[in-house]
PDB file of C-alpha atoms in Angstrom:
ATOM      1  CA  MET H   1      41.336  11.789 -14.242  1.00  0.00           C
ATOM      2  CA  ILE H   2      40.453   9.566 -11.296  1.00  0.00           C
ATOM      3  CA  PRO H   3      38.750   6.160 -11.571  1.00  0.00           C
ATOM      4  CA  VAL H   4      34.955   6.089 -11.522  1.00  0.00           C
ATOM      5  CA  SER H   5      34.989   3.993  -8.341  1.00  0.00           C
ATOM      6  CA  GLU H   6      37.064   6.639  -6.540  1.00  0.00           C
ATOM      7  CA  ALA H   7      34.818   9.453  -7.757  1.00  0.00           C
ATOM      8  CA  GLU H   8      31.771   7.515  -6.571  1.00  0.00           C
ATOM      9  CA  GLN H   9      33.362   6.912  -3.163  1.00  0.00           C
ATOM     10  CA  ARG H  10      34.167  10.606  -2.746  1.00  0.00           C
ATOM     11  CA  ILE H  11      30.577  11.556  -3.532  1.00  0.00           C
ATOM     12  CA  LEU H  12      29.033   8.931  -1.249  1.00  0.00           C
ATOM     13  CA  SER H  13      31.338   9.894   1.630  1.00  0.00           C
ATOM     14  CA  LEU H  14      29.838  13.398   1.550  1.00  0.00           C
ATOM     15  CA  VAL H  15      26.197  12.251   1.574  1.00  0.00           C
ATOM     16  CA  GLN H  16      24.287  13.156   4.732  1.00  0.00           C
ATOM     17  CA  PRO H  17      20.989  11.445   5.614  1.00  0.00           C
ATOM     18  CA  LEU H  18      17.906  13.641   5.634  1.00  0.00           C
ATOM     19  CA  ASP H  19      17.035  14.881   9.119  1.00  0.00           C
ATOM     20  CA  ARG H  20      13.843  13.401  10.577  1.00  0.00           C
ATOM     21  CA  ASP H  21      12.876  16.739  12.125  1.00  0.00           C
ATOM     22  CA  ARG H  22      13.953  19.311   9.522  1.00  0.00           C
ATOM     23  CA  ASP H  23      13.596  17.405   6.261  1.00  0.00           C
ATOM     24  CA  THR H  24      10.022  16.114   6.454  1.00  0.00           C
ATOM     25  CA  GLU H  25       6.600  17.251   5.339  1.00  0.00           C
ATOM     26  CA  GLN H  26       2.982  16.178   5.658  1.00  0.00           C
ATOM     27  CA  VAL H  27       1.416  15.309   2.309  1.00  0.00           C
ATOM     28  CA  PRO H  28      -2.069  14.124   1.241  1.00  0.00           C
ATOM     29  CA  LEU H  29      -2.208  10.384   0.692  1.00  0.00           C
ATOM     30  CA  LEU H  30      -2.809  10.721  -3.064  1.00  0.00           C
ATOM     31  CA  ASN H  31       0.431  12.736  -3.316  1.00  0.00           C
ATOM     32  CA  ALA H  32       2.473  10.220  -1.347  1.00  0.00           C
ATOM     33  CA  ALA H  33       3.303   7.729  -4.114  1.00  0.00           C
ATOM     34  CA  GLY H  34       7.044   7.213  -4.405  1.00  0.00           C
ATOM     35  CA  ARG H  35       7.730   9.046  -1.141  1.00  0.00           C
ATOM     36  CA  VAL H  36       9.486   7.630   1.925  1.00  0.00           C
ATOM     37  CA  LEU H  37       7.735   7.447   5.290  1.00  0.00           C
ATOM     38  CA  ALA H  38       9.449   9.564   7.951  1.00  0.00           C
ATOM     39  CA  GLU H  39       7.756   7.891  10.914  1.00  0.00           C
ATOM     40  CA  PRO H  40       6.009   4.579  11.592  1.00  0.00           C
ATOM     41  CA  VAL H  41       2.273   4.400  10.985  1.00  0.00           C
ATOM     42  CA  ILE H  42       0.134   2.816  13.682  1.00  0.00           C
ATOM     43  CA  SER H  43      -3.585   2.305  13.127  1.00  0.00           C
ATOM     44  CA  SER H  44      -6.382   2.261  15.675  1.00  0.00           C
ATOM     45  CA  LEU H  45      -8.305  -0.232  13.523  1.00  0.00           C
ATOM     46  CA  ASP H  46      -8.117  -4.009  13.467  1.00  0.00           C
ATOM     47  CA  PHE H  47      -7.935  -5.735  10.078  1.00  0.00           C
ATOM     48  CA  PRO H  48     -10.404  -7.208   9.424  1.00  0.00           C
ATOM     49  CA  HIS H  49     -12.467  -4.780  11.500  1.00  0.00           C
ATOM     50  CA  TRP H  50     -14.777  -7.632  12.572  1.00  0.00           C
ATOM     51  CA  ASP H  51     -15.257 -11.354  12.024  1.00  0.00           C
ATOM     52  CA  ASN H  52     -16.547 -11.731   8.476  1.00  0.00           C
ATOM     53  CA  SER H  53     -17.316 -14.305   5.823  1.00  0.00           C
ATOM     54  CA  ALA H  54     -14.895 -15.218   3.062  1.00  0.00           C
ATOM     55  CA  MET H  55     -17.629 -16.962   1.066  1.00  0.00           C
ATOM     56  CA  ASP H  56     -21.260 -16.678  -0.001  1.00  0.00           C
ATOM     57  CA  GLY H  57     -23.164 -19.201   2.069  1.00  0.00           C
ATOM     58  CA  TYR H  58     -24.636 -19.724   5.515  1.00  0.00           C
ATOM     59  CA  ALA H  59     -23.260 -18.810   8.926  1.00  0.00           C
ATOM     60  CA  VAL H  60     -23.851 -21.683  11.335  1.00  0.00           C
ATOM     61  CA  ARG H  61     -22.839 -23.098  14.690  1.00  0.00           C
ATOM     62  CA  TYR H  62     -20.268 -25.829  14.050  1.00  0.00           C
ATOM     63  CA  ALA H  63     -21.778 -27.918  16.821  1.00  0.00           C
ATOM     64  CA  ASP H  64     -25.003 -28.136  14.770  1.00  0.00           C
ATOM     65  CA  VAL H  65     -23.361 -29.460  11.604  1.00  0.00           C
ATOM     66  CA  GLN H  66     -20.304 -31.413  12.737  1.00  0.00           C
ATOM     67  CA  ASN H  67     -21.995 -34.788  12.234  1.00  0.00           C
ATOM     68  CA  CYS H  68     -23.798 -34.131   8.946  1.00  0.00           C
ATOM     69  CA  ALA H  69     -23.044 -36.039   5.734  1.00  0.00           C
ATOM     70  CA  PRO H  70     -24.702 -36.549   2.324  1.00  0.00           C
ATOM     71  CA  ASP H  71     -26.705 -39.424   3.814  1.00  0.00           C
ATOM     72  CA  ARG H  72     -27.271 -37.546   7.089  1.00  0.00           C
ATOM     73  CA  PRO H  73     -27.963 -33.919   6.121  1.00  0.00           C
ATOM     74  CA  VAL H  74     -28.842 -31.312   8.725  1.00  0.00           C
ATOM     75  CA  THR H  75     -31.655 -28.827   8.156  1.00  0.00           C
ATOM     76  CA  LEU H  76     -31.526 -25.433   9.886  1.00  0.00           C
ATOM     77  CA  THR H  77     -33.929 -22.514  10.110  1.00  0.00           C
ATOM     78  CA  ILE H  78     -32.717 -19.279   8.485  1.00  0.00           C
ATOM     79  CA  ALA H  79     -32.904 -16.628  11.179  1.00  0.00           C
ATOM     80  CA  GLU H  80     -31.571 -13.673   9.191  1.00  0.00           C
ATOM     81  CA  GLU H  81     -30.229 -12.432   5.851  1.00  0.00           C
ATOM     82  CA  ILE H  82     -26.898 -10.582   6.135  1.00  0.00           C
ATOM     83  CA  PRO H  83     -25.886  -8.639   2.987  1.00  0.00           C
ATOM     84  CA  ALA H  84     -22.588  -6.754   2.739  1.00  0.00           C
ATOM     85  CA  GLY H  85     -22.496  -3.574   4.786  1.00  0.00           C
ATOM     86  CA  TYR H  86     -25.249  -4.744   7.143  1.00  0.00           C
ATOM     87  CA  GLN H  87     -24.878  -5.207  10.901  1.00  0.00           C
ATOM     88  CA  PRO H  88     -26.465  -8.486  12.059  1.00  0.00           C
ATOM     89  CA  GLN H  89     -29.430  -7.998  14.360  1.00  0.00           C
ATOM     90  CA  LYS H  90     -29.876 -11.532  15.690  1.00  0.00           C
ATOM     91  CA  VAL H  91     -27.846 -14.150  17.523  1.00  0.00           C
ATOM     92  CA  VAL H  92     -27.675 -17.493  15.730  1.00  0.00           C
ATOM     93  CA  GLN H  93     -29.180 -20.044  18.101  1.00  0.00           C
ATOM     94  CA  SER H  94     -28.871 -23.825  18.033  1.00  0.00           C
ATOM     95  CA  GLY H  95     -30.725 -25.153  14.996  1.00  0.00           C
ATOM     96  CA  GLN H  96     -30.447 -21.854  13.127  1.00  0.00           C
ATOM     97  CA  ALA H  97     -28.346 -20.383  10.310  1.00  0.00           C
ATOM     98  CA  ALA H  98     -27.951 -16.960   8.740  1.00  0.00           C
ATOM     99  CA  ARG H  99     -27.689 -16.312   5.003  1.00  0.00           C
ATOM    100  CA  ILE H 100     -24.408 -14.429   4.525  1.00  0.00           C
ATOM    101  CA  LEU H 101     -22.472 -12.915   1.613  1.00  0.00           C
ATOM    102  CA  THR H 102     -18.731 -12.537   1.093  1.00  0.00           C
ATOM    103  CA  GLY H 103     -17.348  -9.799   3.332  1.00  0.00           C
ATOM    104  CA  SER H 104     -20.457  -9.597   5.516  1.00  0.00           C
ATOM    105  CA  MET H 105     -20.198  -9.484   9.295  1.00  0.00           C
ATOM    106  CA  LEU H 106     -20.423 -12.819  11.023  1.00  0.00           C
ATOM    107  CA  PRO H 107     -23.422 -12.832  13.387  1.00  0.00           C
ATOM    108  CA  ALA H 108     -23.015 -13.590  17.061  1.00  0.00           C
ATOM    109  CA  GLY H 109     -23.470 -17.264  17.855  1.00  0.00           C
ATOM    110  CA  ALA H 110     -22.110 -18.454  14.504  1.00  0.00           C
ATOM    111  CA  ASP H 111     -18.542 -19.702  14.185  1.00  0.00           C
ATOM    112  CA  THR H 112     -18.442 -21.369  10.754  1.00  0.00           C
ATOM    113  CA  VAL H 113     -19.562 -20.575   7.197  1.00  0.00           C
ATOM    114  CA  VAL H 114     -20.867 -23.286   4.872  1.00  0.00           C
ATOM    115  CA  MET H 115     -20.517 -22.272   1.237  1.00  0.00           C
ATOM    116  CA  GLN H 116     -23.778 -22.236  -0.662  1.00  0.00           C
ATOM    117  CA  GLU H 117     -22.672 -25.000  -3.071  1.00  0.00           C
ATOM    118  CA  ASP H 118     -22.823 -27.424  -0.133  1.00  0.00           C
ATOM    119  CA  THR H 119     -26.384 -26.519   0.780  1.00  0.00           C
ATOM    120  CA  GLN H 120     -29.962 -26.691  -0.484  1.00  0.00           C
ATOM    121  CA  ARG H 121     -32.474 -24.022   0.459  1.00  0.00           C
ATOM    122  CA  GLN H 122     -36.249 -24.211   0.590  1.00  0.00           C
ATOM    123  CA  GLY H 123     -38.051 -21.148   1.867  1.00  0.00           C
ATOM    124  CA  ASP H 124     -36.777 -20.209   5.302  1.00  0.00           C
ATOM    125  CA  ARG H 125     -34.865 -23.462   5.784  1.00  0.00           C
ATOM    126  CA  VAL H 126     -31.480 -24.609   4.523  1.00  0.00           C
ATOM    127  CA  THR H 127     -30.110 -28.140   4.395  1.00  0.00           C
ATOM    128  CA  ILE H 128     -26.390 -28.636   5.017  1.00  0.00           C
ATOM    129  CA  LEU H 129     -25.150 -31.510   2.857  1.00  0.00           C
ATOM    130  CA  THR H 130     -21.501 -31.902   3.909  1.00  0.00           C
ATOM    131  CA  VAL H 131     -19.665 -31.277   7.142  1.00  0.00           C
ATOM    132  CA  PRO H 132     -17.430 -28.161   6.990  1.00  0.00           C
ATOM    133  CA  LYS H 133     -14.177 -27.662   8.840  1.00  0.00           C
ATOM    134  CA  PRO H 134     -14.443 -25.740  12.130  1.00  0.00           C
ATOM    135  CA  GLN H 135     -14.338 -21.967  11.496  1.00  0.00           C
ATOM    136  CA  ALA H 136     -14.362 -22.575   7.734  1.00  0.00           C
ATOM    137  CA  PHE H 137     -14.428 -19.393   5.602  1.00  0.00           C
ATOM    138  CA  VAL H 138     -14.330 -17.134   8.666  1.00  0.00           C
ATOM    139  CA  ARG H 139     -11.851 -14.254   8.650  1.00  0.00           C
ATOM    140  CA  GLN H 140     -11.225 -13.420  12.284  1.00  0.00           C
ATOM    141  CA  ARG H 141     -11.104  -9.831  13.502  1.00  0.00           C
ATOM    142  CA  GLY H 142      -7.497  -8.656  13.737  1.00  0.00           C
ATOM    143  CA  SER H 143      -6.112 -11.744  11.971  1.00  0.00           C
ATOM    144  CA  TYR H 144      -4.265  -9.586   9.408  1.00  0.00           C
ATOM    145  CA  TYR H 145      -3.368  -6.689  11.674  1.00  0.00           C
ATOM    146  CA  GLN H 146      -4.046  -5.751  15.289  1.00  0.00           C
ATOM    147  CA  ALA H 147      -4.732  -2.142  16.275  1.00  0.00           C
ATOM    148  CA  GLY H 148      -1.920  -0.381  18.123  1.00  0.00           C
ATOM    149  CA  THR H 149       0.903  -2.329  16.490  1.00  0.00           C
ATOM    150  CA  PRO H 150       3.188  -0.962  13.720  1.00  0.00           C
ATOM    151  CA  LEU H 151       1.385  -0.993  10.373  1.00  0.00           C
ATOM    152  CA  LEU H 152       4.150   0.422   8.135  1.00  0.00           C
ATOM    153  CA  PRO H 153       7.708   1.213   9.284  1.00  0.00           C
ATOM    154  CA  ALA H 154       9.614   4.469   8.861  1.00  0.00           C
ATOM    155  CA  GLY H 155      11.753   4.332   5.735  1.00  0.00           C
ATOM    156  CA  CYS H 156       9.068   2.484   3.781  1.00  0.00           C
ATOM    157  CA  ASN H 157       8.827   3.451   0.111  1.00  0.00           C
ATOM    158  CA  LEU H 158       5.170   4.142  -0.596  1.00  0.00           C
ATOM    159  CA  GLN H 159       3.864   2.401  -3.684  1.00  0.00           C
ATOM    160  CA  ALA H 160       0.348   1.320  -4.700  1.00  0.00           C
ATOM    161  CA  THR H 161       0.132  -1.501  -2.137  1.00  0.00           C
ATOM    162  CA  GLU H 162       1.241   0.695   0.760  1.00  0.00           C
ATOM    163  CA  ILE H 163      -1.097   3.507  -0.343  1.00  0.00           C
ATOM    164  CA  ALA H 164      -4.008   1.042  -0.268  1.00  0.00           C
ATOM    165  CA  VAL H 165      -3.042  -0.105   3.241  1.00  0.00           C
ATOM    166  CA  LEU H 166      -2.886   3.510   4.461  1.00  0.00           C
ATOM    167  CA  ALA H 167      -6.236   4.296   2.876  1.00  0.00           C
ATOM    168  CA  ALA H 168      -7.803   1.288   4.596  1.00  0.00           C
ATOM    169  CA  ALA H 169      -6.367   2.632   7.861  1.00  0.00           C
ATOM    170  CA  GLN H 170      -8.030   6.003   7.112  1.00  0.00           C
ATOM    171  CA  GLN H 171      -4.727   7.880   6.923  1.00  0.00           C
ATOM    172  CA  ALA H 172      -5.705  10.953   4.910  1.00  0.00           C
ATOM    173  CA  SER H 173      -2.134  12.290   5.018  1.00  0.00           C
ATOM    174  CA  VAL H 174       1.291  10.963   5.947  1.00  0.00           C
ATOM    175  CA  LYS H 175       4.607  12.385   7.127  1.00  0.00           C
ATOM    176  CA  VAL H 176       7.307  11.777   4.528  1.00  0.00           C
ATOM    177  CA  TYR H 177      10.860  12.905   3.891  1.00  0.00           C
ATOM    178  CA  ARG H 178      11.213  15.776   1.465  1.00  0.00           C
ATOM    179  CA  ARG H 179      12.517  14.863  -1.952  1.00  0.00           C
ATOM    180  CA  PRO H 180      16.322  15.105  -2.187  1.00  0.00           C
ATOM    181  CA  ARG H 181      17.407  17.882  -4.550  1.00  0.00           C
ATOM    182  CA  VAL H 182      19.967  16.990  -7.206  1.00  0.00           C
ATOM    183  CA  ALA H 183      21.704  19.777  -9.111  1.00  0.00           C
ATOM    184  CA  ILE H 184      22.517  18.961 -12.737  1.00  0.00           C
ATOM    185  CA  LEU H 185      24.847  21.013 -14.871  1.00  0.00           C
ATOM    186  CA  SER H 186      26.172  20.221 -18.321  1.00  0.00           C
ATOM    187  CA  THR H 187      29.747  21.171 -19.279  1.00  0.00           C
ATOM    188  CA  GLY H 188      31.123  21.790 -22.717  1.00  0.00           C
ATOM    189  CA  SER H 189      31.285  24.727 -25.092  1.00  0.00           C
ATOM    190  CA  GLU H 190      29.951  22.492 -27.862  1.00  0.00           C
ATOM    191  CA  LEU H 191      26.583  21.952 -26.156  1.00  0.00           C
ATOM    192  CA  VAL H 192      23.357  23.775 -27.020  1.00  0.00           C
ATOM    193  CA  ASP H 193      19.760  23.563 -25.751  1.00  0.00           C
ATOM    194  CA  ILE H 194      17.171  21.610 -27.707  1.00  0.00           C
ATOM    195  CA  ASP H 195      15.421  24.790 -28.884  1.00  0.00           C
ATOM    196  CA  ARG H 196      18.493  26.254 -30.655  1.00  0.00           C
ATOM    197  CA  PRO H 197      19.542  25.449 -34.221  1.00  0.00           C
ATOM    198  CA  LEU H 198      22.717  23.386 -34.445  1.00  0.00           C
ATOM    199  CA  GLN H 199      25.858  24.981 -35.844  1.00  0.00           C
ATOM    200  CA  PRO H 200      28.774  22.953 -37.238  1.00  0.00           C
ATOM    201  CA  GLY H 201      30.593  21.196 -34.371  1.00  0.00           C
ATOM    202  CA  GLN H 202      27.747  21.613 -31.852  1.00  0.00           C
ATOM    203  CA  LEU H 203      25.778  18.942 -29.987  1.00  0.00           C
ATOM    204  CA  VAL H 204      22.355  18.950 -28.358  1.00  0.00           C
ATOM    205  CA  ASP H 205      22.555  18.674 -24.564  1.00  0.00           C
ATOM    206  CA  SER H 206      20.532  15.455 -24.364  1.00  0.00           C
ATOM    207  CA  ASN H 207      22.277  14.085 -21.260  1.00  0.00           C
ATOM    208  CA  GLN H 208      20.710  16.796 -19.093  1.00  0.00           C
ATOM    209  CA  TYR H 209      17.238  15.509 -19.992  1.00  0.00           C
ATOM    210  CA  ALA H 210      18.183  11.871 -19.425  1.00  0.00           C
ATOM    211  CA  LEU H 211      19.735  12.620 -16.033  1.00  0.00           C
ATOM    212  CA  ALA H 212      16.801  14.793 -14.944  1.00  0.00           C
ATOM    213  CA  THR H 213      14.414  11.981 -15.840  1.00  0.00           C
ATOM    214  CA  LEU H 214      16.467   9.382 -13.951  1.00  0.00           C
ATOM    215  CA  VAL H 215      16.657  11.631 -10.893  1.00  0.00           C
ATOM    216  CA  ALA H 216      12.878  12.153 -10.918  1.00  0.00           C
ATOM    217  CA  GLN H 217      12.265   8.417 -11.366  1.00  0.00           C
ATOM    218  CA  ALA H 218      14.447   7.775  -8.316  1.00  0.00           C
ATOM    219  CA  GLY H 219      12.182  10.036  -6.256  1.00  0.00           C
ATOM    220  CA  ALA H 220      14.381  13.130  -6.134  1.00  0.00           C
ATOM    221  CA  GLU H 221      13.889  16.665  -7.443  1.00  0.00           C
ATOM    222  CA  PRO H 222      16.194  17.654 -10.347  1.00  0.00           C
ATOM    223  CA  VAL H 223      17.517  21.218 -10.257  1.00  0.00           C
ATOM    224  CA  LEU H 224      18.697  22.152 -13.748  1.00  0.00           C
ATOM    225  CA  LEU H 225      21.560  24.641 -13.866  1.00  0.00           C
ATOM    226  CA  GLY H 226      21.970  24.673 -17.628  1.00  0.00           C
ATOM    227  CA  ILE H 227      25.052  24.507 -19.827  1.00  0.00           C
ATOM    228  CA  ILE H 228      28.414  25.735 -18.563  1.00  0.00           C
ATOM    229  CA  PRO H 229      31.088  26.457 -21.208  1.00  0.00           C
ATOM    230  CA  ASP H 230      34.680  25.282 -20.894  1.00  0.00           C
ATOM    231  CA  ASP H 231      35.762  28.175 -18.686  1.00  0.00           C
ATOM    232  CA  PRO H 232      37.414  27.317 -15.323  1.00  0.00           C
ATOM    233  CA  GLU H 233      36.003  30.316 -13.460  1.00  0.00           C
ATOM    234  CA  MET H 234      32.481  29.772 -14.773  1.00  0.00           C
ATOM    235  CA  LEU H 235      32.705  26.090 -13.840  1.00  0.00           C
ATOM    236  CA  ARG H 236      33.893  26.978 -10.324  1.00  0.00           C
ATOM    237  CA  LYS H 237      30.968  29.369  -9.815  1.00  0.00           C
ATOM    238  CA  ALA H 238      28.458  26.879 -11.219  1.00  0.00           C
ATOM    239  CA  ILE H 239      29.698  24.099  -8.938  1.00  0.00           C
ATOM    240  CA  ALA H 240      29.597  26.472  -5.959  1.00  0.00           C
ATOM    241  CA  GLN H 241      26.025  27.388  -6.823  1.00  0.00           C
ATOM    242  CA  ALA H 242      25.095  23.718  -7.122  1.00  0.00           C
ATOM    243  CA  ILE H 243      26.594  22.926  -3.703  1.00  0.00           C
TER     244      ILE H 243
END
């Protein structure tokens, strides 16, 4: 018998990395969970795709509201209503505001969003009660990610977060490494499969199921070669087949 550490070192010294050209495949995004990216992903989209609001409120020009206060409120005319998914049609001029919802595109001319709790509306006019910070509640185009730069690196393990990022980048499929194949064989004349009745002195081959599960959880493909009795020649042939 050799020590476990030596056996582990012998095995690891024989491991060869998967080849980026031969050992890859293109898979649909919904089948990519737990897989490893074989090449970097670069998107042609900025994130966010456009300047947008991080708050329900009113898109304004900061220059119009920078001096307002509870005792000096500023009243603006509402030029447009901008719900989510709508492309603004007007430019916010001096003295104007646009009603805007969270995630909606920021209209041209506006550079700041005042949340609705700091306003009072009457008809087509809105009164700004407190001065906001410049560019408050504005998510700038490309502030999270800029098109043409690496989005996810090769070697990235794809989990739920990465799948969501790829979906947002409209990546319907991705190039991943194939799953490593791991041959599993059980040795011992006392072992039997789970569907056979036990005879005196026999044991159920439960380790094969545990190892297969662990291999699958690690992202590899278990290849089950069954039970090999305590026969040197049969063991040699089984190991050769596994290799």
